[in-house]
Coordinates of C-alpha atoms in Angstrom, one line a residue:
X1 CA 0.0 0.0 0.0
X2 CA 1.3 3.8 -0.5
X3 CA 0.9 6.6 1.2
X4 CA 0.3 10.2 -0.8
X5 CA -0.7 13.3 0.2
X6 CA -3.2 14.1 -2.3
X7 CA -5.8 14.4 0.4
X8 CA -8.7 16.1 -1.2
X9 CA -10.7 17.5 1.1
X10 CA -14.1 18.3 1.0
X11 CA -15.5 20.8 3.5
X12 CA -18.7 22.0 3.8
X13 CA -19.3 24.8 6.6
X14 CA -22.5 25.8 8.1
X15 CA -22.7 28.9 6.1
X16 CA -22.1 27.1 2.7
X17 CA -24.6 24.2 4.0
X18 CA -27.2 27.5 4.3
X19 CA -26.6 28.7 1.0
X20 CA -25.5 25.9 -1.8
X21 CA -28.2 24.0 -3.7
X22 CA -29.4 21.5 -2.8
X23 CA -27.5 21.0 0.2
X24 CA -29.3 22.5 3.3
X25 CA -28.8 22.7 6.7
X26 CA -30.0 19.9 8.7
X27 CA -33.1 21.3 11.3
X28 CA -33.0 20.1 14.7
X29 CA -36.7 18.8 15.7
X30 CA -38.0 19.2 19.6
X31 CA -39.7 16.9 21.4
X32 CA -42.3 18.1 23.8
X33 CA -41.2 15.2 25.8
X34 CA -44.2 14.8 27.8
X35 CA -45.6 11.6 25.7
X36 CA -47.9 12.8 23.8
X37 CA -46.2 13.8 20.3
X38 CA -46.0 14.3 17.5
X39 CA -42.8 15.3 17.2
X40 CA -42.8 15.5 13.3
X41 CA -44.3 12.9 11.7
X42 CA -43.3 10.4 15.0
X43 CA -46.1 9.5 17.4
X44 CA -44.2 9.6 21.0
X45 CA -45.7 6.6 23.3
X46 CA -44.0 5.4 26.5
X47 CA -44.4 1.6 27.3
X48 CA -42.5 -0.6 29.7
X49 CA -40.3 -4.1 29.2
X50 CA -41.8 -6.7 30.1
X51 CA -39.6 -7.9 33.3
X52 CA -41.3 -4.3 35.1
X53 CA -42.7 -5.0 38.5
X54 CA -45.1 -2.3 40.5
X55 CA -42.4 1.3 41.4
X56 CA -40.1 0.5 38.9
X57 CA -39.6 3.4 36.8
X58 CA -40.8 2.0 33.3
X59 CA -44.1 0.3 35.2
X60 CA -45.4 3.4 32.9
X61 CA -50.1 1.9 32.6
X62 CA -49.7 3.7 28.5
X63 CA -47.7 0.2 28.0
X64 CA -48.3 -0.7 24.7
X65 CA -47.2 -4.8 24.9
X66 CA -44.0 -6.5 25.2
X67 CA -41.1 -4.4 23.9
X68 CA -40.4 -2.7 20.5
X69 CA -43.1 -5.4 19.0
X70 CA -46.2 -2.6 19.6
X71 CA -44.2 -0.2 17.5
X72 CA -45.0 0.5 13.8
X73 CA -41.8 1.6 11.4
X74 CA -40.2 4.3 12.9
X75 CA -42.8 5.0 15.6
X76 CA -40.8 5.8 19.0
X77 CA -41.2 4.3 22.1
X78 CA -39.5 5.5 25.6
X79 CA -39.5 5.6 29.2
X80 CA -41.3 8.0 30.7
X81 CA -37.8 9.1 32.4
X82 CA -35.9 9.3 29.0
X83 CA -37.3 12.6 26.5
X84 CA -36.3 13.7 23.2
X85 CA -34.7 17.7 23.5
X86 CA -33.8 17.3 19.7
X87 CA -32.8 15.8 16.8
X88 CA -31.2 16.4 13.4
X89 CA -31.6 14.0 10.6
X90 CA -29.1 13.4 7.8
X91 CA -28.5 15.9 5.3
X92 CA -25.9 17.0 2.6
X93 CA -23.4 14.9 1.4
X94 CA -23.4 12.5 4.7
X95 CA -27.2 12.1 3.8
X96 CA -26.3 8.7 2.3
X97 CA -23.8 7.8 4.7
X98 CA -24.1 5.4 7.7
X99 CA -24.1 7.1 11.7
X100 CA -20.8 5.6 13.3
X101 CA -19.2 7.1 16.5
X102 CA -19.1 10.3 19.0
X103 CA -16.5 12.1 20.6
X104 CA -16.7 15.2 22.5
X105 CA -14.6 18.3 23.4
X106 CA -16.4 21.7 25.1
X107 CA -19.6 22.4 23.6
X108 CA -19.2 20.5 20.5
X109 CA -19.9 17.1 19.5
X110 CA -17.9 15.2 16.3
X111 CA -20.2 12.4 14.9
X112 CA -18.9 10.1 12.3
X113 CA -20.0 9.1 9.6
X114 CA -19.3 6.6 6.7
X115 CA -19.1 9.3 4.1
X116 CA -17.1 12.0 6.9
X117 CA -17.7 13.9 10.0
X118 CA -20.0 16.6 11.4
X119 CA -19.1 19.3 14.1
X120 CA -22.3 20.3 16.1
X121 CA -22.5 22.9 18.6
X122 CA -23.9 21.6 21.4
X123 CA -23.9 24.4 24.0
X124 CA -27.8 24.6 23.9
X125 CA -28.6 20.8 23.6
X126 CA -32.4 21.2 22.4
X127 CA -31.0 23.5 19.7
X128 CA -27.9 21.9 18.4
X129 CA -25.8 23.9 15.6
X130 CA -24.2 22.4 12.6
X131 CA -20.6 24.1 12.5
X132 CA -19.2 22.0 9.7
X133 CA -19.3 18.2 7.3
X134 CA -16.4 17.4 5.8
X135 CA -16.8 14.8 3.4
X136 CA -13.9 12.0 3.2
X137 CA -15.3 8.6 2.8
X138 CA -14.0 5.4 4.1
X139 CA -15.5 3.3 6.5
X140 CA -16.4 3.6 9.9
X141 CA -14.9 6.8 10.1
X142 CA -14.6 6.2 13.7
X143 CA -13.4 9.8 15.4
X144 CA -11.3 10.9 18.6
X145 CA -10.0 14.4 19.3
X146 CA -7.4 15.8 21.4
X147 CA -6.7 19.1 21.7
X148 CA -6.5 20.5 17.8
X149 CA -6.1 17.1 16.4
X150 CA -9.1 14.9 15.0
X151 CA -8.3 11.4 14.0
X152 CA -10.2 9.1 12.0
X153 CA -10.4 5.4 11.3
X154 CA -10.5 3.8 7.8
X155 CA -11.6 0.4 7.2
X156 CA -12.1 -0.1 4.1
X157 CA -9.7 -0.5 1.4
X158 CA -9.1 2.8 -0.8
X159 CA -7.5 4.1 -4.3
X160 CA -5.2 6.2 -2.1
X161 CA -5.3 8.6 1.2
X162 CA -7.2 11.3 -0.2
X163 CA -10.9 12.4 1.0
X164 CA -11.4 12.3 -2.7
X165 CA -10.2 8.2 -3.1
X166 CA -12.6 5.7 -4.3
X167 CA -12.9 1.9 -3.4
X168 CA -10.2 -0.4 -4.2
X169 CA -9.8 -4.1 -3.7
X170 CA -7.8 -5.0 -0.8
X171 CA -5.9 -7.4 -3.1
X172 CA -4.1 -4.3 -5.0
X173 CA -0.4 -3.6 -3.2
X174 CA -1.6 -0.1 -4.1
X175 CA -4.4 0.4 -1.5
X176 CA -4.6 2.3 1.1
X177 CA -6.4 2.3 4.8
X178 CA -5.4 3.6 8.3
X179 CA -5.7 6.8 10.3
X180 CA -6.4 10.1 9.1
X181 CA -5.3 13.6 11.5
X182 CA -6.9 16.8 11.0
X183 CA -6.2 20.1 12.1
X184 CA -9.3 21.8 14.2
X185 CA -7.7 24.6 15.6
X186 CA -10.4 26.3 13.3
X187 CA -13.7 24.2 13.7
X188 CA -15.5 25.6 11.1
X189 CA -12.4 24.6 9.0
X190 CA -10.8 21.5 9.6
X191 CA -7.7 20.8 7.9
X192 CA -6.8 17.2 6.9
X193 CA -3.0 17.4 7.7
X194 CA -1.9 13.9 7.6
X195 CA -2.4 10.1 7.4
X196 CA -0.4 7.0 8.4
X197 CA -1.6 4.1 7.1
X198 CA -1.6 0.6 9.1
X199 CA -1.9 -3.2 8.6
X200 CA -5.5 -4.5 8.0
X201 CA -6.7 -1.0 8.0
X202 CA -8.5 1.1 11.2
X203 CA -11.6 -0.7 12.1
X204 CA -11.5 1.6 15.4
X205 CA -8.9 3.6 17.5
X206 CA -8.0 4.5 21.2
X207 CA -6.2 7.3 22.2
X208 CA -3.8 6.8 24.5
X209 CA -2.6 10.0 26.7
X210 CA 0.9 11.2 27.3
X211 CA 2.9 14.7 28.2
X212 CA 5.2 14.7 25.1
X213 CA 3.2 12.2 22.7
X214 CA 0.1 10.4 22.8
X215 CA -0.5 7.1 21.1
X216 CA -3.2 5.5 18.9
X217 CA -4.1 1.8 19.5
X218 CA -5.2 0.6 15.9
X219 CA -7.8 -2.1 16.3
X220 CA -8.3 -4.3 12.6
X221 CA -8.9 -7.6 11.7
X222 CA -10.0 -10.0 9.1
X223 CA -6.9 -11.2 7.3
X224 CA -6.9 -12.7 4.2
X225 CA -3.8 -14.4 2.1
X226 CA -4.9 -12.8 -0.9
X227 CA -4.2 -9.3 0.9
X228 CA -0.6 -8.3 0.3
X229 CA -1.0 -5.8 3.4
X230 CA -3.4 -7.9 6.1
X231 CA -2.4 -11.9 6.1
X232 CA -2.9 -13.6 8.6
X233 CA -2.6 -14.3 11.7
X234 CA -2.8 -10.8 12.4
X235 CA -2.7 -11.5 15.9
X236 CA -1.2 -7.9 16.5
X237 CA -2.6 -4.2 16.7
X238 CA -0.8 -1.3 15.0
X239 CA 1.0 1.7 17.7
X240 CA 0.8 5.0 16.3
X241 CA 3.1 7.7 17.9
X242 CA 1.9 11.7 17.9
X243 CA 4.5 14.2 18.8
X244 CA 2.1 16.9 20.1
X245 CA 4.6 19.4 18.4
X246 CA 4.9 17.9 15.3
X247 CA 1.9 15.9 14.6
X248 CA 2.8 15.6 10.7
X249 CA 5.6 13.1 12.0
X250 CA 3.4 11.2 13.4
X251 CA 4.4 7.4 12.4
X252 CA 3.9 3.6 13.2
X253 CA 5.8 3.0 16.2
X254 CA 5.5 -0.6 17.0
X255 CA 2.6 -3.4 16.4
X256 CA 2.9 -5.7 19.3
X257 CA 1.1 -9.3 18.8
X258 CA -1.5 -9.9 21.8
X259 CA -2.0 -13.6 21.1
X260 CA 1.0 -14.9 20.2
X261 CA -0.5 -18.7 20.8
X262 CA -3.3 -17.2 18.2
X263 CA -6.0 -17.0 21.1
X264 CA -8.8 -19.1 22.4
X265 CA -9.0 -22.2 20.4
X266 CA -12.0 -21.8 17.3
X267 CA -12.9 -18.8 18.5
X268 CA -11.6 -17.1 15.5
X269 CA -9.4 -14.3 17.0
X270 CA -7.4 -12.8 14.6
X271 CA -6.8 -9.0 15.8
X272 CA -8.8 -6.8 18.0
X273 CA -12.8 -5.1 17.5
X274 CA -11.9 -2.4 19.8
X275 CA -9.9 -1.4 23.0
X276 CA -11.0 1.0 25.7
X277 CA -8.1 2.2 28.0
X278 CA -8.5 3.9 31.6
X279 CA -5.6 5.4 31.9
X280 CA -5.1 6.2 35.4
X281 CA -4.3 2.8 36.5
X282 CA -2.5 2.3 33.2
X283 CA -4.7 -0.6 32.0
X284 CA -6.9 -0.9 29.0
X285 CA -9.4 -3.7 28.1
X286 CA -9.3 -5.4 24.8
X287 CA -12.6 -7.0 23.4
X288 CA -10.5 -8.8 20.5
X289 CA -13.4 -11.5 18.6
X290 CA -13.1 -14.7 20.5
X291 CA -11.5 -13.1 23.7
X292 CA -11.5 -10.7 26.1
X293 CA -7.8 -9.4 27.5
X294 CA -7.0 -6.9 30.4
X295 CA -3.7 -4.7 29.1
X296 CA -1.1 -3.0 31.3
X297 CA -0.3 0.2 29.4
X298 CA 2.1 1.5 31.9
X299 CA 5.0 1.7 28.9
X300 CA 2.1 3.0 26.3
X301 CA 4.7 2.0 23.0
X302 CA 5.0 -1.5 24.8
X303 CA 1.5 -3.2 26.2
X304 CA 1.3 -6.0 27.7
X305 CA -1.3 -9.0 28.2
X306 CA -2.1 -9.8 32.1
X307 CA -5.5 -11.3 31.8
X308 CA -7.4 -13.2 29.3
X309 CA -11.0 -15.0 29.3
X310 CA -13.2 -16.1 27.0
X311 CA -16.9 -17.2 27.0
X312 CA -18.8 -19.9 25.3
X313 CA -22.0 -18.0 24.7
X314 CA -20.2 -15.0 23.3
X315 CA -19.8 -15.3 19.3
X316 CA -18.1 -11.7 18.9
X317 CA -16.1 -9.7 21.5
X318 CA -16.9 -6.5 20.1
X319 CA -16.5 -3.4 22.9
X320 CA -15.5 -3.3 26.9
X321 CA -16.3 -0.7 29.2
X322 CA -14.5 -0.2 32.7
X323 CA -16.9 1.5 35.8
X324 CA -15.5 4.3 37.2
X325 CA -13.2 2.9 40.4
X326 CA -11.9 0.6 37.6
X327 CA -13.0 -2.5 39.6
X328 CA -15.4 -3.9 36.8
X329 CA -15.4 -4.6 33.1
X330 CA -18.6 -5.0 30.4
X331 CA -17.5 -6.2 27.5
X332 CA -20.5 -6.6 24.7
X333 CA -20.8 -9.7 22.3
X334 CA -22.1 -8.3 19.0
X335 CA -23.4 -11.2 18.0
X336 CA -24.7 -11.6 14.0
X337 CA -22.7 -8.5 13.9
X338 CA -25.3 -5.9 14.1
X339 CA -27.0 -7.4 11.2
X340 CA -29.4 -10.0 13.1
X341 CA -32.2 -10.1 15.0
X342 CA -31.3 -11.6 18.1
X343 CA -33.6 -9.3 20.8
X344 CA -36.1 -12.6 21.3
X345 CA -36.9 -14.9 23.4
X346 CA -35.2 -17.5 20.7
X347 CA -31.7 -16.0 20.9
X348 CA -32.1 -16.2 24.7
X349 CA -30.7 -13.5 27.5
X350 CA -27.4 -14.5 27.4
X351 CA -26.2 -14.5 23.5
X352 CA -25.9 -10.7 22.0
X353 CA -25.5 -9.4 25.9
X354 CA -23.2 -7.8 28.0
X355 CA -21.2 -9.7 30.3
X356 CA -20.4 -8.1 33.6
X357 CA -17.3 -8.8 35.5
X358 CA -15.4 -8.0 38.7
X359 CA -11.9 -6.7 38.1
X360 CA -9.9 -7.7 41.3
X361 CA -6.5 -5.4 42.8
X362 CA -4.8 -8.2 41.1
X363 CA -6.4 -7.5 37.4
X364 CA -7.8 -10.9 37.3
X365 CA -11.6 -10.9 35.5
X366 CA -14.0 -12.6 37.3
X367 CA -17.7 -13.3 35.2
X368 CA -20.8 -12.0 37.5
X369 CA -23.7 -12.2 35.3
X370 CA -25.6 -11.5 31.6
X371 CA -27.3 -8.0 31.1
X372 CA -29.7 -7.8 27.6
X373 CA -32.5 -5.5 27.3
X374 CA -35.9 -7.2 27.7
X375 CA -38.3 -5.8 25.4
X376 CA -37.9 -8.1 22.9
X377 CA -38.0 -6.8 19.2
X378 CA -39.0 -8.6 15.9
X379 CA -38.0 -10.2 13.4
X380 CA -37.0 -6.8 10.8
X381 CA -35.2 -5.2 14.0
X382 CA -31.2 -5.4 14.0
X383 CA -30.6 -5.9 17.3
X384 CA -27.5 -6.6 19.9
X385 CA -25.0 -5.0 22.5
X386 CA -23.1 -2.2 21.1
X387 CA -21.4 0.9 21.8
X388 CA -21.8 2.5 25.4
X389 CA -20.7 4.7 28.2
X390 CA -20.7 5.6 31.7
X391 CA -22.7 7.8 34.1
X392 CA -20.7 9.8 36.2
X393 CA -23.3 9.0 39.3
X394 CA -21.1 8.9 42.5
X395 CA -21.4 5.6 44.4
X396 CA -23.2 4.1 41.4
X397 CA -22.4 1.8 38.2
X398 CA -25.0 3.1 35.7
X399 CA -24.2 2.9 32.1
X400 CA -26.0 4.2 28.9
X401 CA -25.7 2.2 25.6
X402 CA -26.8 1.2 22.4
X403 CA -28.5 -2.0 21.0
X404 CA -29.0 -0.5 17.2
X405 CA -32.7 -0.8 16.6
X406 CA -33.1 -1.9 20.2
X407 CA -32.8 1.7 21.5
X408 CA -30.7 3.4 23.6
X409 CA -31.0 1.9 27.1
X410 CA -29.9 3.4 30.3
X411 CA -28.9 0.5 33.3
X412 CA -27.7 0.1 36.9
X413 CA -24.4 -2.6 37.4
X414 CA -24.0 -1.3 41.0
X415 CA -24.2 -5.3 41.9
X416 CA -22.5 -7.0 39.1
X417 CA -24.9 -10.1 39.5
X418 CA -28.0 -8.0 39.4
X419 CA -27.9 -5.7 37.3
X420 CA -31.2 -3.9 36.1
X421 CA -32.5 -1.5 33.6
X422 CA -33.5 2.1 34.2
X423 CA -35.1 3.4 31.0
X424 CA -35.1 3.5 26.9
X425 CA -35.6 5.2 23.9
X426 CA -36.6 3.4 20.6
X427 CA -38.0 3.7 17.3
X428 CA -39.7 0.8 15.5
X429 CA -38.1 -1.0 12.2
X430 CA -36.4 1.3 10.4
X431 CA -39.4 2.2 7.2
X432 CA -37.0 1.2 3.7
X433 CA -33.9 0.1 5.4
X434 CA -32.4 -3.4 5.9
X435 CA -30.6 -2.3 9.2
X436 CA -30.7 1.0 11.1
X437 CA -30.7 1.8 14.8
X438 CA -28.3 3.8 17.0
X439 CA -24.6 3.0 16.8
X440 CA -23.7 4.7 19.6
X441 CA -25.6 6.5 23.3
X442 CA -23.0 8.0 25.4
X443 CA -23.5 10.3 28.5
X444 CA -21.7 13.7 28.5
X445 CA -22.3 16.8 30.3
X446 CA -25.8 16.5 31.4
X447 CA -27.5 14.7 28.5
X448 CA -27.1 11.5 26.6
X449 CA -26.0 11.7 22.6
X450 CA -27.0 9.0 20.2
X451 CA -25.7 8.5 16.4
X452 CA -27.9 6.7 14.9
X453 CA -27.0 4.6 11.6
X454 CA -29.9 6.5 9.2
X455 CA -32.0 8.7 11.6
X456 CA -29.0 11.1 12.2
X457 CA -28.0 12.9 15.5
X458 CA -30.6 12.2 18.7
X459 CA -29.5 14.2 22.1
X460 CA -32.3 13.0 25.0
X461 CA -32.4 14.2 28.9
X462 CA -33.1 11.6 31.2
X463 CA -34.5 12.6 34.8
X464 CA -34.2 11.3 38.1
X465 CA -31.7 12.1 41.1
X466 CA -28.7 10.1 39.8
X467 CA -28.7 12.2 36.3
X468 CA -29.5 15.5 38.5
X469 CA -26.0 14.8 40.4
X470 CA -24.4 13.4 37.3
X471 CA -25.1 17.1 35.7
X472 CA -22.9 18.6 38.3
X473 CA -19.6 16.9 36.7
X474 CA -18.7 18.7 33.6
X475 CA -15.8 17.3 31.2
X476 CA -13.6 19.3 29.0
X477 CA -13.1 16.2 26.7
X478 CA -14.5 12.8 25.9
X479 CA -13.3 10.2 23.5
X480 CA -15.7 6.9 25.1
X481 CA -12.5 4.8 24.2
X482 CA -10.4 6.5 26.8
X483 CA -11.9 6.6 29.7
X484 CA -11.3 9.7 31.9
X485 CA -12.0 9.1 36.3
X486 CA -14.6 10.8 37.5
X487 CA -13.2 11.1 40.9
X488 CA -14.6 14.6 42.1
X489 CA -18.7 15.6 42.6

């Protein structure tokens, strides 16, 4: 593969979004919030899951049957504890495109995209602002920022490293996938400033923190022989190193091999899904296909394996999550890989769930119990564990996440062997698509941001005492697959 610098960018700010035709600017839509709609041309109903008992806060009597199964296409469905403040569907040239990740730095929120990125204001959350879309295609477009830098993963095999590059079999020596850095010092004008491309591509990133440098973990997988750039085993992730001064030398620094015995037998791991670090105790946790792995990251250029599991029920390690003392891991089993319909009383509560375990002083994992919502969905609704963060509720483990067309559910792991849900938002099959749902729900700043895969950006507010005191904490930054301590109320 080859690296040039004809990047090719394409960026459209808020002002040309207002004024170029047939491009306009995407209108964020309010939701009274109170149940009773419409919001649009969606009827707002609040039901309950079915496991509900008398006081629990989805025992809501407008229950409309067992889970998403009362909902029509694209009708929405919540707990009365979970309301809409806005939404903005897809528009411009990311119309076509497919809702991927969130990070988060002041007021603003960058939402990937298959097709690019967004920048939205979000200093008023009911009224979020489109600053900029900058159209670079190259799937998922997974994005982290730090300070002026923006990086984005490519995972999909490309003419070259330009935003203007078009597919290109992964069998051509020529091709190109990895990380792209943008400049935004300027958010109204990013700058794509530099790429470094990596083995198997950049299915996702994690940033990994440091005075002088920081570090990207490259998370790919998938080898194939025919690939000149990605055989396998591909046991390994790629290291990228960032001077902070210099981040145009930023370069491939070392791509250690995590399973050097090629993992759990016929589990199929062959690289990582994604890794989440928490660097204050230097450790990260690695959901990587047929295992799950516990990473000292002490010497970030040099990480090492301490702790390994697997699980018989999971058929895709896809994401981990640590609670805030760093004494428990989820880790989320995508099973049929976000393309199935496995939210039924067929697939069962303990395939396409979250498994809860106890991290001990000694880093050794310990498995407590299964968490999958309960309202089960049919048979046209993609449905499984997927991306998710915490709540920074002192005291408490409570988590928000998403399950694609399953919703974005909020839920308490306070006792890793009981762990129960607190509320939901959903919409019914997606009308006209094949899959849909939200990609990702992550807390930040006093509401909860989904990115959903055709519906576009959601931001809810969810009430209750433990999001009242969760408001009071206020980050600067938030990249979900770095996980800062929330140590101070």
């Amino acid at each position: 593969m080859r690296s040039s610098r004809r990047f090719g960018l394409a960026l459209i700010t808020s002002a040309a979004l207002a004024t170029s035709a047939g491009v306009s600017m995407a209108a964020a839509t309010g939701d009274p919030g109170d149940g009773s709609g419409p919001v649009g041309d969606e009827q707002i109903r609040s039901h309950h899951a079915p496991a509900a008992k008398p006081g629990d806060p989805l025992n809501d009597p407008a229950e409309i049957g067992r889970s998403g199964l009362g909902l029509q296409a694209d009708q929405i469905g919540r707990s009365a504890n979970v309301k809409r403040a806005a939404s903005v569907a897809p528009s411009g040239p990311l119309a076509d495109g497919t809702g991927t990740d969130i990070a988060f730095q002041g007021n603003k929120a960058f939402v990937g995209n298959y097709n690019g990125f967004t920048i939205f204001d979000v200093s008023k959350p009911s009224k979020p602002k489109m600053l900029a879309q900058v159209l670079c295609p190259g799937s998922q477009n997974d994005v982290s920022v730090s300070g002026n830098l923006l990086y984005l993963s490519t995972d999909s095999s490309r003419s070259d490293d330009s935003c203007a590059s078009t597919p290109q079999p992964a069998t051509e020596k020529s091709s190109w996938e990895g990380i792209k850095i943008f400049d935004i010092s300027d958010v109204r004008n990013p700058k794509y400033i530099k790429s470094v491309e990596t083995a198997c591509g950049s299915h996702t990133h994690t940033l990994i923190p440091g005075r002088s440098s920081e570090f990207l973990y490259v998370s790919s997988y998938s080898p194939n022989e025919t690939y000149p750039d990605c055989k396998p085993p591909h046991d390994s992730i790629s290291i990228i190193e960032v001077p902070k001064k210099a981040p145009t030398q930023a370069k491939v620094v070392a791509e250690p091999n995590l399973f050097p015995d090629g993992g759990t037998p016929n589990a199929g791991t062959t690289g990582c899904h994604d890794i989440t670090a928490y660097p204050l105790k230097n450790l990260a946790a690695g959901a990587c296909m047929g295992d799950g792995i516990i990473l000292d990251i002490k010497n970030p250029a040099a990480p090492k394996v301490i702790e390994r599991v697997s699980d018989k029920n999971f058929a895709f390690w896809h994401s981990a999550t640590f609670n805030n003392a760093g004494t428990k891991v989820i880790f989320t089993d995508e099973l049929g890989g976000g393309g199935a319909a496995t939210c039924n009383e067929k697939t069962g509560p303990e395939r396409g769930a979250d498994a809860i375990y106890d991290l001990s002083k000694r880093n050794k994992l310990t498995f407590k119990s299964y968490f999958k919502i309960s309202r089960y969905q049919t048979d046209d609704e993609n449905c499984v564990a997927h991306n998710g963060s915490l709540v920074p509720v002192k005291g408490k483990d409570i988590m928000v996440q998403s399950w694609y067309m399953g919703g974005t559910q909020i839920w308490d792991f306070t006792d890793s062997a009981h762990p129960k849900e607190l509320g939901y938002f959903e919409r019914g099959p997606a009308a006209g698509e094949d899959g849909g749902g939200t990609w990702s729900s992550y807390y930040y700043n006093g509401h909860v941001y989904s990115s959903d895969l055709g519906k576009g950006f959601d931001i809810f507010k969810v009430s209750g005492k433990d999001f009242d005191q969760a408001a009071k904490v206020k980050m600067d930054q938030f990249n979900p697959q770095s996980q800062p301590y929330v140590g101070k109320h």
